Amino acid sequence: MRGSRAAGATTTRCPSCGTHLITQWVGRVAALHARCDAAPIGPEHEQLLRTPDRLTWCLVTGRWREPELRWRCPSRQCTHDVVIEHHCRQPAPPSTLF
Ligand SMILES: [Zn+2]
Ligand SMILES: [Zn+2]
């Protein structure tokens, strides 16, 4: 694979709370910038936490590939890790810049 279009997910940290995040543009035509907690959640958490404004994504990983976020599989047989959009618990991001 060549070219500048990196398809994989990028790991970063939330500037406000320091949580590890996974970010990636998901989709080819109308891409959405997903910004998720890096820690996968279980199905029961997904049911509790997911809202129309807070999407969950499949995290496709493998030994020989870069992690990649995908639209949630419609199938309940999906065996991917599931991550959810990061909603920051910090009320206001600190403006301190180092
Ligand atoms: Zn899946
Ligand atoms: Zn945060």
Tab-separated table of C-alpha atoms and ligand atoms in Angstrom:
chain	number	residue	atom	x	y	z
A	1	MET	CA	0.000	0.000	0.000
A	2	ARG	CA	1.374	3.356	-0.968
A	3	GLY	CA	0.134	6.890	-0.902
A	4	SER	CA	-0.757	9.390	1.734
A	5	ARG	CA	-4.237	8.115	2.485
A	6	ALA	CA	-3.648	6.372	5.764
A	7	ALA	CA	-6.611	4.164	6.454
A	8	GLY	CA	-5.728	3.077	9.931
A	9	ALA	CA	-6.755	4.527	13.211
A	10	THR	CA	-4.614	6.933	15.128
A	11	THR	CA	-4.166	6.829	18.856
A	12	THR	CA	-4.040	10.034	20.791
A	13	ARG	CA	-4.961	11.440	24.149
A	14	CYS	CA	-7.837	13.655	25.051
A	15	PRO	CA	-6.388	17.091	25.751
A	16	SER	CA	-8.882	17.585	28.564
A	17	CYS	CA	-8.904	14.390	30.563
A	18	GLY	CA	-5.936	12.481	29.191
A	19	THR	CA	-7.945	9.401	28.235
A	20	HIS	CA	-6.441	7.292	25.506
A	21	LEU	CA	-8.447	7.764	22.343
A	22	ILE	CA	-8.644	6.250	18.905
A	23	THR	CA	-9.441	8.613	16.107
A	24	GLN	CA	-10.060	7.901	12.484
A	25	TRP	CA	-12.016	9.102	9.507
A	26	VAL	CA	-14.553	6.355	8.922
A	27	GLY	CA	-16.264	5.920	5.591
A	28	ARG	CA	-15.192	6.841	2.113
A	29	VAL	CA	-17.849	9.159	0.793
A	30	ALA	CA	-19.350	10.901	3.789
A	31	ALA	CA	-16.596	10.269	6.236
A	32	LEU	CA	-17.192	10.822	9.890
A	33	HIS	CA	-14.400	11.670	12.234
A	34	ALA	CA	-14.701	9.124	14.987
A	35	ARG	CA	-13.068	9.907	18.293
A	36	CYS	CA	-13.453	7.016	20.671
A	37	ASP	CA	-12.258	5.772	23.992
A	38	ALA	CA	-9.471	3.345	23.267
A	39	ALA	CA	-10.790	0.886	25.822
A	40	PRO	CA	-13.358	-1.456	24.283
A	41	ILE	CA	-16.736	-1.794	25.937
A	42	GLY	CA	-18.913	-4.830	26.396
A	43	PRO	CA	-22.353	-5.363	24.900
A	44	GLU	CA	-24.175	-4.455	28.089
A	45	HIS	CA	-22.280	-1.175	28.293
A	46	GLU	CA	-23.015	-0.493	24.680
A	47	GLN	CA	-26.739	-0.800	25.318
A	48	LEU	CA	-26.503	1.511	28.290
A	49	LEU	CA	-24.256	4.150	26.835
A	50	ARG	CA	-25.110	4.356	23.185
A	51	THR	CA	-27.347	7.184	22.097
A	52	PRO	CA	-28.113	8.678	18.675
A	53	ASP	CA	-25.473	11.280	19.473
A	54	ARG	CA	-22.945	8.847	20.735
A	55	LEU	CA	-22.122	6.161	18.251
A	56	THR	CA	-20.287	2.937	18.770
A	57	TRP	CA	-17.841	1.489	16.307
A	58	CYS	CA	-16.286	-1.852	15.572
A	59	LEU	CA	-12.580	-1.883	16.197
A	60	VAL	CA	-11.006	-4.236	13.729
A	61	THR	CA	-7.653	-5.448	14.904
A	62	GLY	CA	-5.317	-8.162	13.896
A	63	ARG	CA	-1.832	-9.303	14.371
A	64	TRP	CA	-0.663	-8.137	10.990
A	65	ARG	CA	-2.742	-5.055	10.447
A	66	GLU	CA	-3.289	-1.592	11.757
A	67	PRO	CA	-6.302	-1.140	14.004
A	68	GLU	CA	-9.217	0.234	12.056
A	69	LEU	CA	-12.567	1.649	13.074
A	70	ARG	CA	-15.568	0.538	11.069
A	71	TRP	CA	-19.254	1.178	11.086
A	72	ARG	CA	-20.849	-1.103	13.618
A	73	CYS	CA	-21.599	-4.508	12.136
A	74	PRO	CA	-25.321	-5.098	11.742
A	75	SER	CA	-24.865	-8.669	12.810
A	76	ARG	CA	-25.094	-9.665	16.432
A	77	GLN	CA	-22.510	-12.294	15.678
A	78	CYS	CA	-19.915	-9.588	15.370
A	79	THR	CA	-16.806	-10.525	17.296
A	80	HIS	CA	-14.979	-7.241	16.967
A	81	ASP	CA	-14.083	-5.103	19.903
A	82	VAL	CA	-16.559	-2.274	20.273
A	83	VAL	CA	-15.499	1.232	21.163
A	84	ILE	CA	-17.697	4.206	21.911
A	85	GLU	CA	-17.295	7.870	21.147
A	86	HIS	CA	-15.445	9.752	23.802
A	87	HIS	CA	-17.608	12.014	25.896
A	88	CYS	CA	-15.363	13.988	28.103
A	89	ARG	CA	-16.194	14.024	31.767
A	90	GLN	CA	-14.145	17.102	32.345
A	91	PRO	CA	-16.507	20.085	32.370
A	92	ALA	CA	-14.030	22.527	30.841
A	93	PRO	CA	-10.774	21.809	29.141
A	94	PRO	CA	-7.843	23.459	30.851
A	95	SER	CA	-6.317	26.167	28.760
A	96	THR	CA	-2.859	25.490	30.029
A	97	LEU	CA	-0.415	24.888	27.213
A	98	PHE	CA	2.980	23.510	27.918
B	1	ZN	ZN	-17.988	-5.828	13.929
B	2	ZN	ZN	-11.779	13.781	27.547
